Short mmCIF file of C-alpha atoms in Angstrom, two decimals:
data_model
loop_
_atom_site.label_atom_id
_atom_site.label_comp_id
_atom_site.label_asym_id
_atom_site.label_seq_id
_atom_site.Cartn_x
_atom_site.Cartn_y
_atom_site.Cartn_z
CA UNK A 1 -26.79 -2.29 14.61
CA UNK A 2 -27.51 -0.58 11.37
CA UNK A 3 -28.43 -2.28 8.13
CA UNK A 4 -28.48 -0.78 4.64
CA UNK A 5 -28.13 2.95 4.22
CA UNK A 6 -28.87 5.35 1.40
CA UNK A 7 -26.04 7.11 -0.37
CA UNK A 8 -25.98 9.66 -3.18
CA UNK A 9 -23.14 10.31 -5.56
CA UNK A 10 -22.37 11.45 -9.10
CA UNK A 11 -22.08 8.57 -11.54
CA UNK A 12 -20.51 9.38 -14.90
CA UNK A 13 -21.67 12.97 -14.54
CA UNK A 14 -25.24 12.25 -13.47
CA UNK A 15 -26.74 12.25 -9.98
CA UNK A 16 -27.23 8.74 -8.60
CA UNK A 17 -28.62 7.16 -5.43
CA UNK A 18 -28.32 3.67 -4.02
CA UNK A 19 -29.23 1.68 -0.95
CA UNK A 20 -26.07 -0.05 0.19
CA UNK A 21 -25.60 -2.95 2.57
CA UNK A 22 -22.83 -2.93 5.20
CA UNK A 23 -19.49 -3.82 3.67
CA UNK A 24 -20.87 -3.96 0.15
CA UNK A 25 -18.16 -3.08 -2.36
CA UNK A 26 -18.39 -0.31 -4.92
CA UNK A 27 -18.03 -2.78 -7.80
CA UNK A 28 -20.98 -4.83 -6.51
CA UNK A 29 -23.20 -1.75 -6.28
CA UNK A 30 -22.27 -0.63 -9.80
CA UNK A 31 -22.96 -4.10 -11.19
CA UNK A 32 -26.11 -4.98 -9.28
CA UNK A 33 -27.88 -1.65 -9.04
CA UNK A 34 -26.72 0.22 -12.14
CA UNK A 35 -26.08 -2.61 -14.62
CA UNK A 36 -22.59 -1.26 -15.19
CA UNK A 37 -20.49 -4.35 -15.84
CA UNK A 38 -17.32 -2.75 -17.21
CA UNK A 39 -15.70 -2.86 -13.78
CA UNK A 40 -15.80 -6.49 -12.74
CA UNK A 41 -14.44 -8.41 -9.82
CA UNK A 42 -11.79 -10.91 -10.83
CA UNK A 43 -9.03 -11.51 -8.25
CA UNK A 44 -11.09 -9.90 -5.44
CA UNK A 45 -7.86 -8.76 -3.77
CA UNK A 46 -6.90 -5.52 -5.49
CA UNK A 47 -4.18 -7.17 -7.57
CA UNK A 48 -5.60 -7.52 -11.07
CA UNK A 49 -7.18 -4.15 -11.89
CA UNK A 50 -10.33 -5.51 -13.57
CA UNK A 51 -12.52 -3.62 -11.07
CA UNK A 52 -10.83 -0.24 -11.59
CA UNK A 53 -13.15 2.70 -10.88
CA UNK A 54 -12.31 6.40 -10.55
CA UNK A 55 -13.40 7.97 -7.25
CA UNK A 56 -13.02 11.76 -7.18
CA UNK A 57 -10.54 11.35 -10.02
CA UNK A 58 -8.37 8.71 -8.32
CA UNK A 59 -8.19 5.12 -9.51
CA UNK A 60 -9.26 2.60 -6.87
CA UNK A 61 -9.92 -1.12 -6.78
CA UNK A 62 -13.71 -1.27 -6.69
CA UNK A 63 -13.57 -4.73 -5.10
CA UNK A 64 -11.86 -3.36 -1.97
CA UNK A 65 -13.62 -0.01 -1.81
CA UNK A 66 -16.51 0.12 0.60
CA UNK A 67 -19.49 1.55 -1.30
CA UNK A 68 -20.50 3.58 1.75
CA UNK A 69 -17.33 5.60 1.19
CA UNK A 70 -18.72 6.66 -2.20
CA UNK A 71 -21.36 8.81 -0.52
CA UNK A 72 -20.97 12.32 -1.96
CA UNK A 73 -18.18 11.28 -4.31
CA UNK A 74 -17.78 11.64 -8.04
CA UNK A 75 -17.62 8.16 -9.55
CA UNK A 76 -16.48 7.50 -13.10
CA UNK A 77 -16.51 4.14 -14.85
CA UNK A 78 -15.49 2.93 -18.29
CA UNK A 79 -19.11 3.37 -19.43
CA UNK A 80 -18.76 7.16 -19.06
CA UNK A 81 -15.57 7.50 -21.06
CA UNK A 82 -16.91 7.67 -24.63
CA UNK A 83 -18.66 10.82 -25.83
CA UNK A 84 -21.94 9.37 -27.04
CA UNK A 85 -21.00 7.11 -29.93
CA UNK A 86 -17.54 8.61 -30.27
CA UNK A 87 -14.97 6.51 -28.47
CA UNK A 88 -12.33 8.13 -26.31
CA UNK A 89 -8.90 8.30 -28.01
CA UNK A 90 -7.57 5.70 -25.54
CA UNK A 91 -10.39 3.31 -26.48
CA UNK A 92 -9.65 3.90 -30.18
CA UNK A 93 -5.97 3.23 -29.59
CA UNK A 94 -6.66 -0.07 -27.81
CA UNK A 95 -8.85 -1.16 -30.74
CA UNK A 96 -6.31 -0.15 -33.36
CA UNK A 97 -3.36 -1.72 -31.56
CA UNK A 98 -5.33 -4.92 -30.92
CA UNK A 99 -4.52 -4.54 -27.24
CA UNK A 100 -6.72 -7.40 -26.02
CA UNK A 101 -8.02 -10.81 -26.87
CA UNK A 102 -10.93 -11.63 -24.57
CA UNK A 103 -11.34 -8.04 -23.34
CA UNK A 104 -12.12 -8.92 -19.73
CA UNK A 105 -9.32 -6.75 -18.34
CA UNK A 106 -9.63 -3.96 -20.94
CA UNK A 107 -11.88 -1.52 -19.03
CA UNK A 108 -9.42 -1.53 -16.14
CA UNK A 109 -6.43 -1.04 -18.43
CA UNK A 110 -8.13 1.84 -20.22
CA UNK A 111 -9.07 3.69 -17.03
CA UNK A 112 -5.56 3.18 -15.63
CA UNK A 113 -4.12 4.42 -18.93
CA UNK A 114 -6.24 7.56 -18.57
CA UNK A 115 -4.66 8.23 -15.17
CA UNK A 116 -1.22 7.29 -16.48
CA UNK A 117 -1.43 9.78 -19.36
CA UNK A 118 -2.74 12.55 -17.10
CA UNK A 119 0.41 12.17 -14.98
CA UNK A 120 2.84 11.25 -17.80
CA UNK A 121 1.75 12.58 -21.22
CA UNK A 122 4.76 11.01 -22.96
CA UNK A 123 5.58 7.82 -21.04
CA UNK A 124 8.37 5.41 -21.97
CA UNK A 125 8.08 1.64 -21.63
CA UNK A 126 9.33 1.62 -18.04
CA UNK A 127 6.83 4.22 -16.90
CA UNK A 128 3.99 2.39 -18.66
CA UNK A 129 4.90 -1.01 -17.27
CA UNK A 130 5.40 0.34 -13.78
CA UNK A 131 2.12 2.25 -13.72
CA UNK A 132 0.17 -0.73 -15.07
CA UNK A 133 1.92 -3.34 -12.91
CA UNK A 134 -1.29 -3.84 -10.96
CA UNK A 135 -3.30 -4.76 -14.05
CA UNK A 136 -3.21 -8.34 -15.25
CA UNK A 137 -4.08 -9.51 -18.77
CA UNK A 138 -4.40 -13.27 -18.75
CA UNK A 139 -4.33 -13.32 -22.57
CA UNK A 140 -0.91 -11.65 -22.20
CA UNK A 141 -1.55 -8.87 -24.71
CA UNK A 142 1.06 -6.79 -22.90
CA UNK A 143 3.16 -5.76 -25.95
CA UNK A 144 0.03 -4.53 -27.74
CA UNK A 145 -1.18 -2.78 -24.57
CA UNK A 146 2.10 -0.86 -24.27
CA UNK A 147 1.81 0.05 -27.98
CA UNK A 148 -1.78 1.19 -27.45
CA UNK A 149 -0.77 3.42 -24.55
CA UNK A 150 1.92 5.05 -26.69
CA UNK A 151 -0.49 5.50 -29.59
CA UNK A 152 -3.06 7.09 -27.29
CA UNK A 153 -0.40 9.31 -25.74
CA UNK A 154 0.66 10.56 -29.18
CA UNK A 155 -2.92 11.27 -30.26
CA UNK A 156 -3.79 13.06 -27.03
CA UNK A 157 -0.62 15.18 -27.28
CA UNK A 158 -1.36 16.01 -30.92
CA UNK A 159 -4.92 16.96 -30.01
CA UNK A 160 -3.32 19.20 -27.38
CA UNK B 1 -21.50 -9.84 5.31
CA UNK B 2 -23.18 -9.46 8.67
CA UNK B 3 -24.72 -6.13 9.53
CA UNK B 4 -22.50 -3.55 11.10
CA UNK B 5 -22.50 0.15 11.67
CA UNK B 6 -20.21 2.67 9.99
CA UNK B 7 -19.44 5.96 11.69
CA UNK B 8 -17.60 8.76 9.94
CA UNK B 9 -16.64 11.24 12.68
CA UNK B 10 -15.13 14.58 11.71
CA UNK B 11 -12.85 14.98 14.71
CA UNK B 12 -10.41 12.77 16.58
CA UNK B 13 -12.30 13.30 19.86
CA UNK B 14 -15.52 12.05 18.25
CA UNK B 15 -13.68 9.09 16.76
CA UNK B 16 -12.24 8.08 20.13
CA UNK B 17 -15.68 8.36 21.74
CA UNK B 18 -17.10 6.00 19.11
CA UNK B 19 -14.43 3.36 19.68
CA UNK B 20 -14.80 0.86 22.47
CA UNK B 21 -11.96 -0.24 24.71
CA UNK B 22 -13.81 -3.44 25.63
CA UNK B 23 -14.91 -4.62 22.19
CA UNK B 24 -12.50 -5.84 19.52
CA UNK B 25 -15.37 -5.96 17.00
CA UNK B 26 -15.37 -2.16 17.03
CA UNK B 27 -12.47 -1.03 14.93
CA UNK B 28 -11.08 2.10 13.32
CA UNK B 29 -10.78 1.92 9.53
CA UNK B 30 -8.47 4.00 7.33
CA UNK B 31 -8.54 3.24 3.62
CA UNK B 32 -9.87 -0.23 4.36
CA UNK B 33 -7.90 -2.11 1.69
CA UNK B 34 -6.64 -4.64 4.25
CA UNK B 35 -9.72 -4.78 6.46
CA UNK B 36 -12.02 -5.30 3.47
CA UNK B 37 -10.04 -8.40 2.51
CA UNK B 38 -10.52 -9.79 6.01
CA UNK B 39 -14.20 -8.87 6.03
CA UNK B 40 -14.84 -10.41 2.63
CA UNK B 41 -13.21 -13.62 3.87
CA UNK B 42 -15.44 -13.44 6.99
CA UNK B 43 -12.27 -13.47 8.99
CA UNK B 44 -13.18 -10.22 10.68
CA UNK B 45 -16.82 -9.46 11.47
CA UNK B 46 -17.13 -5.97 12.89
CA UNK B 47 -20.09 -4.62 14.81
CA UNK B 48 -18.98 -1.05 14.19
CA UNK B 49 -16.34 0.55 12.02
CA UNK B 50 -15.16 4.04 12.84
CA UNK B 51 -13.84 5.57 9.63
CA UNK B 52 -10.93 7.96 10.15
CA UNK B 53 -10.97 9.43 6.66
CA UNK B 54 -13.03 12.51 7.58
CA UNK B 55 -11.12 13.29 10.75
CA UNK B 56 -8.75 15.50 8.74
CA UNK B 57 -6.17 17.72 10.47
CA UNK B 58 -5.19 15.60 13.46
CA UNK B 59 -4.38 12.64 11.20
CA UNK B 60 -3.17 14.54 8.14
CA UNK B 61 -0.15 16.41 6.88
CA UNK B 62 3.55 15.75 6.41
CA UNK B 63 5.73 18.24 8.28
CA UNK B 64 9.35 18.80 9.13
CA UNK B 65 9.96 19.53 12.82
CA UNK B 66 11.14 23.07 13.59
CA UNK B 67 14.72 21.99 14.25
CA UNK B 68 14.69 19.76 11.18
CA UNK B 69 15.46 16.65 13.23
CA UNK B 70 12.37 14.62 12.34
CA UNK B 71 9.58 14.26 9.86
CA UNK B 72 5.99 13.88 11.06
CA UNK B 73 3.63 11.91 8.83
CA UNK B 74 -0.06 12.02 9.72
CA UNK B 75 -1.48 8.51 10.10
CA UNK B 76 -4.22 9.23 7.55
CA UNK B 77 -1.66 9.98 4.83
CA UNK B 78 -2.21 7.74 1.83
CA UNK B 79 0.72 5.97 0.24
CA UNK B 80 0.28 8.11 -2.87
CA UNK B 81 0.50 11.28 -0.75
CA UNK B 82 3.58 9.85 0.98
CA UNK B 83 5.18 8.98 -2.36
CA UNK B 84 4.46 12.41 -3.87
CA UNK B 85 5.51 14.49 -0.84
CA UNK B 86 8.55 16.67 -1.67
CA UNK B 87 9.61 16.43 2.01
CA UNK B 88 9.60 12.64 1.90
CA UNK B 89 11.39 12.61 -1.45
CA UNK B 90 14.09 14.90 -0.05
CA UNK B 91 14.60 13.46 3.44
CA UNK B 92 13.53 9.82 3.11
CA UNK B 93 14.25 8.83 -0.50
CA UNK B 94 14.08 5.14 0.50
CA UNK B 95 10.29 5.48 0.81
CA UNK B 96 9.91 6.39 -2.87
CA UNK B 97 12.00 3.37 -3.85
CA UNK B 98 9.93 1.05 -1.64
CA UNK B 99 6.73 2.35 -3.23
CA UNK B 100 7.88 1.15 -6.65
CA UNK B 101 7.21 -2.44 -5.64
CA UNK B 102 4.49 -1.89 -3.04
CA UNK B 103 1.05 -3.01 -4.25
CA UNK B 104 -0.16 -0.80 -7.13
CA UNK B 105 -1.45 2.69 -7.91
CA UNK B 106 -5.02 1.90 -6.84
CA UNK B 107 -4.12 0.43 -3.47
CA UNK B 108 -1.59 3.21 -2.82
CA UNK B 109 -4.33 5.78 -3.54
CA UNK B 110 -6.38 4.40 -0.65
CA UNK B 111 -4.15 2.62 1.90
CA UNK B 112 -2.87 4.76 4.79
CA UNK B 113 0.35 4.92 6.79
CA UNK B 114 -1.46 4.38 10.10
CA UNK B 115 -3.68 1.57 8.89
CA UNK B 116 -0.68 -0.23 7.42
CA UNK B 117 1.03 -0.21 10.83
CA UNK B 118 -2.04 -1.01 12.91
CA UNK B 119 -2.85 -4.01 10.73
CA UNK B 120 0.19 -5.86 12.09
CA UNK B 121 0.57 -8.00 8.99
CA UNK B 122 4.17 -9.29 9.01
CA UNK B 123 4.37 -9.38 5.18
CA UNK B 124 3.95 -5.65 4.62
CA UNK B 125 6.88 -3.70 3.16
CA UNK B 126 6.78 -0.40 5.03
CA UNK B 127 6.83 -1.52 8.70
CA UNK B 128 10.36 -2.98 8.56
CA UNK B 129 11.54 0.14 6.72
CA UNK B 130 10.05 2.42 9.39
CA UNK B 131 11.77 0.25 12.01
CA UNK B 132 15.12 0.50 10.24
CA UNK B 133 14.64 4.29 10.23
CA UNK B 134 13.98 4.14 14.01
CA UNK B 135 10.54 5.70 13.55
CA UNK B 136 8.01 6.12 16.34
CA UNK B 137 4.25 6.54 16.42
CA UNK B 138 1.89 8.64 18.51
CA UNK B 139 -1.06 6.66 19.82
CA UNK B 140 -4.17 8.19 21.38
CA UNK B 141 -6.80 6.35 23.38
CA UNK B 142 -9.03 6.40 26.42
CA UNK B 143 -6.04 6.53 28.75
CA UNK B 144 -4.36 9.41 26.95
CA UNK B 145 -1.54 9.82 24.50
CA UNK B 146 1.72 7.88 24.29
CA UNK B 147 4.62 7.64 21.90
CA UNK B 148 6.25 4.32 21.17
CA UNK B 149 8.86 3.05 18.78
CA UNK B 150 7.44 1.27 15.73
CA UNK B 151 9.61 -1.64 16.91
CA UNK B 152 7.49 -1.85 20.08
CA UNK B 153 4.23 -1.73 18.17
CA UNK B 154 4.54 -5.28 16.86
CA UNK B 155 3.91 -8.13 19.28
CA UNK B 156 3.34 -11.12 17.01
CA UNK B 157 1.46 -12.39 14.00
CA UNK B 158 -1.15 -9.66 13.29
CA UNK B 159 -0.72 -8.63 16.93
CA UNK B 160 0.16 -5.13 18.04
CA UNK B 161 0.47 -3.37 21.36
CA UNK B 162 -2.46 -1.12 20.41
CA UNK B 163 -5.31 -1.52 22.87
CA UNK B 164 -8.91 -1.62 21.66
CA UNK B 165 -10.05 1.98 21.48
CA UNK B 166 -6.60 3.31 20.56
CA UNK B 167 -5.69 5.02 17.30
CA UNK B 168 -2.32 5.78 15.71
CA UNK B 169 -2.33 9.51 14.95
CA UNK B 170 1.11 10.14 13.47
CA UNK B 171 4.46 8.63 12.63
CA UNK B 172 7.75 10.35 13.41
CA UNK B 173 10.88 9.49 11.47
CA UNK B 174 14.11 10.90 12.90
CA UNK B 175 16.36 12.43 10.24
CA UNK B 176 19.98 11.47 10.70
CA UNK B 177 22.78 13.19 8.81
CA UNK B 178 24.51 10.97 6.24
CA UNK B 179 22.16 8.06 6.95
CA UNK B 180 21.27 5.91 3.94
CA UNK B 181 18.56 3.30 3.78
CA UNK B 182 17.37 0.59 1.44
CA UNK B 183 14.88 -2.26 1.33
CA UNK B 184 15.14 -5.50 -0.62
CA UNK B 185 11.82 -7.24 -1.26
CA UNK B 186 12.24 -10.87 -2.23
CA UNK B 187 9.31 -12.64 -3.85
CA UNK B 188 9.82 -16.21 -4.95
CA UNK B 189 7.23 -16.60 -7.72
CA UNK B 190 5.47 -13.57 -9.23
CA UNK B 191 6.68 -10.07 -8.41
CA UNK B 192 3.32 -9.12 -6.88
CA UNK B 193 3.34 -12.02 -4.40
CA UNK B 194 3.67 -11.43 -0.71
CA UNK B 195 7.43 -11.40 -0.11
CA UNK B 196 9.21 -14.49 1.20
CA UNK B 197 11.35 -12.03 3.03
CA UNK B 198 12.22 -8.36 3.10
CA UNK B 199 15.47 -6.85 4.34
CA UNK B 200 15.44 -3.22 5.47
CA UNK B 201 18.75 -1.59 6.35
CA UNK B 202 19.72 1.90 7.40
CA UNK B 203 23.34 2.77 7.97
CA UNK B 204 25.66 5.71 8.48
CA UNK B 205 28.96 5.29 6.59
CA UNK B 206 32.25 6.81 7.69
CA UNK B 207 34.51 6.30 4.70
CA UNK B 208 34.67 2.52 4.23
CA UNK B 209 33.52 1.88 7.78
CA UNK B 210 29.92 1.25 8.82
CA UNK B 211 29.63 3.74 11.67
CA UNK B 212 26.10 2.69 12.61
CA UNK B 213 23.55 0.25 11.22
CA UNK B 214 20.05 -1.08 11.76
CA UNK B 215 18.87 -4.25 10.08
CA UNK B 216 15.24 -5.37 10.09
CA UNK B 217 13.94 -8.61 8.67
CA UNK B 218 10.37 -8.56 7.37
CA UNK B 219 7.93 -11.19 6.07
CA UNK B 220 9.96 -14.28 7.09
CA UNK B 221 8.93 -14.22 10.77
CA UNK B 222 5.72 -13.56 12.70
CA UNK B 223 6.61 -9.86 12.87
CA UNK B 224 9.26 -7.47 11.58
CA UNK B 225 12.36 -8.26 13.63
CA UNK B 226 15.57 -6.34 14.24
CA UNK B 227 18.71 -8.39 13.69
CA UNK B 228 20.92 -6.96 16.43
CA UNK B 229 23.57 -9.70 16.40
CA UNK B 230 24.21 -9.13 12.70
CA UNK B 231 24.26 -5.36 13.33
CA UNK B 232 26.93 -5.89 16.01
CA UNK B 233 29.10 -7.81 13.57
CA UNK B 234 29.02 -4.92 11.11
CA UNK B 235 28.98 -1.82 13.35
CA UNK B 236 32.29 0.01 13.41
CA UNK B 237 33.84 -2.24 10.77
CA UNK B 238 34.76 -1.84 7.11
CA UNK B 239 32.19 -3.62 4.95
CA UNK B 240 34.46 -6.27 3.45
CA UNK B 241 33.22 -9.43 1.78
CA UNK B 242 34.35 -11.73 4.62
CA UNK B 243 32.65 -9.60 7.23
CA UNK B 244 29.44 -9.43 5.20
CA UNK B 245 29.46 -13.21 4.89
CA UNK B 246 29.91 -13.50 8.68
CA UNK B 247 27.07 -11.01 9.21
CA UNK B 248 24.84 -13.08 6.94
CA UNK B 249 25.63 -16.26 8.89
CA UNK B 250 24.97 -14.44 12.15
CA UNK B 251 21.66 -13.08 10.84
CA UNK B 252 20.48 -16.55 9.83
CA UNK B 253 21.50 -17.94 13.22
CA UNK B 254 19.82 -15.30 15.37
CA UNK B 255 16.32 -15.96 13.99
CA UNK B 256 14.29 -19.11 13.52
CA UNK B 257 12.81 -18.91 10.02
CA UNK B 258 10.17 -21.52 9.25
CA UNK B 259 9.30 -23.17 5.95
CA UNK B 260 6.08 -22.18 4.22
CA UNK B 261 4.73 -22.11 0.67
CA UNK B 262 6.97 -19.15 -0.16
CA UNK B 263 10.07 -21.23 0.44
CA UNK B 264 11.79 -23.67 2.76
CA UNK B 265 13.57 -22.44 5.85
CA UNK B 266 16.91 -23.32 4.26
CA UNK B 267 16.10 -21.38 1.13
CA UNK B 268 14.95 -18.32 3.05
CA UNK B 269 18.04 -18.43 5.28
CA UNK B 270 20.11 -18.47 2.10
CA UNK B 271 18.15 -15.51 0.71
CA UNK B 272 18.69 -13.61 3.95
CA UNK B 273 22.47 -14.08 3.77
CA UNK B 274 22.60 -13.03 0.11
CA UNK B 275 20.27 -10.05 0.34
CA UNK B 276 21.75 -8.66 3.54
CA UNK B 277 25.12 -8.54 1.76
CA UNK B 278 23.63 -7.01 -1.37
CA UNK B 279 21.79 -4.26 0.51
CA UNK B 280 24.79 -3.31 2.65
CA UNK B 281 27.10 -3.32 -0.39
CA UNK B 282 24.65 -1.09 -2.28
CA UNK B 283 24.44 1.35 0.62
CA UNK B 284 28.24 1.43 1.02
CA UNK B 285 28.60 2.08 -2.69
CA UNK B 286 30.46 -1.13 -3.44
#
């Protein structure tokens, strides 16, 4: 029976390697081996979106994603979104709209918003709420989050 | 988690060779969203997982049969692929509507059609819908290939007729002219809860008359269950309010729903009567 195995992948644009135990989740590997704490396990069941990570461009729940499956993949986390010290327009929009209180869920919301706006550049309330239905904000900043998504959408469209 | 081995074969033949017909701790894994929950809870402790995600062709694709009479969905198809398929949107629009309340984008990006069926969880939304559509699956294992109705796949609570060492390779949904289908998911607290019950109905209308109908109850019993007595009340009849009320009573009588933390038996029987009527009315355009 095999124990840990070595995997290599691209992490926020840079080559990365990790030794991963059987059944270890992607969010645990990112936290424990790379000190990336933006994706964090909260509900542990894929419901809340706090552990959102992009794998080959698709959003997944890092708490249910076996890290072994990340071998050879392109992984992107919230930590790779800003360009140096310049925040991504979605991050700016969340700040300006005050779309959080404690901020625990914010990385997941921002990564999901990135995917949302790639698919729907000009989303209405229904589209936004439906796409983000699997992200929970226990501070209930939902009205501000919807406003932030619209603000980000407008800025990204204007930037063309 | 205890140590286990992960194999990622690149062909179906290799995958079958890595499975073990005598060991239930050796399991195929699709997207793993359901199995990971069981493994994290130490409810399932595998010795070997055989990942199907690199198998490719044999488990992939969504194709219309040559005569247009059925749609084949590869078992490795993710829910997102299913949802975005133009063929599914055109021929099985009910699937797109079910997806709107099924888990979330992240889970749909990973979970697969085959894994969802093989899991045998009675609370899942798609299995009763596939049953209402009279879908079948192809299963391959050490003793060869067989096709069985999705209805015959489920044997009880998390129990299926799949033998150890067998893999679902594809689902076939027959396409019936003028058939309409809908699914009502009823959650009793938050919308993302497991449903207290789900009602999947497909029917063929002939004017005001229900020419044919299939009704499948999900979530409220140990497995998705066809409600044939209620179907018999409605088949060949105009869908009037009195008849729908009788069908609801019949549906509640032909199954033995138990109380749990999603609702009492009485409450769920009431929901069944109400939602069966609503779904049939919606499909009959009333």
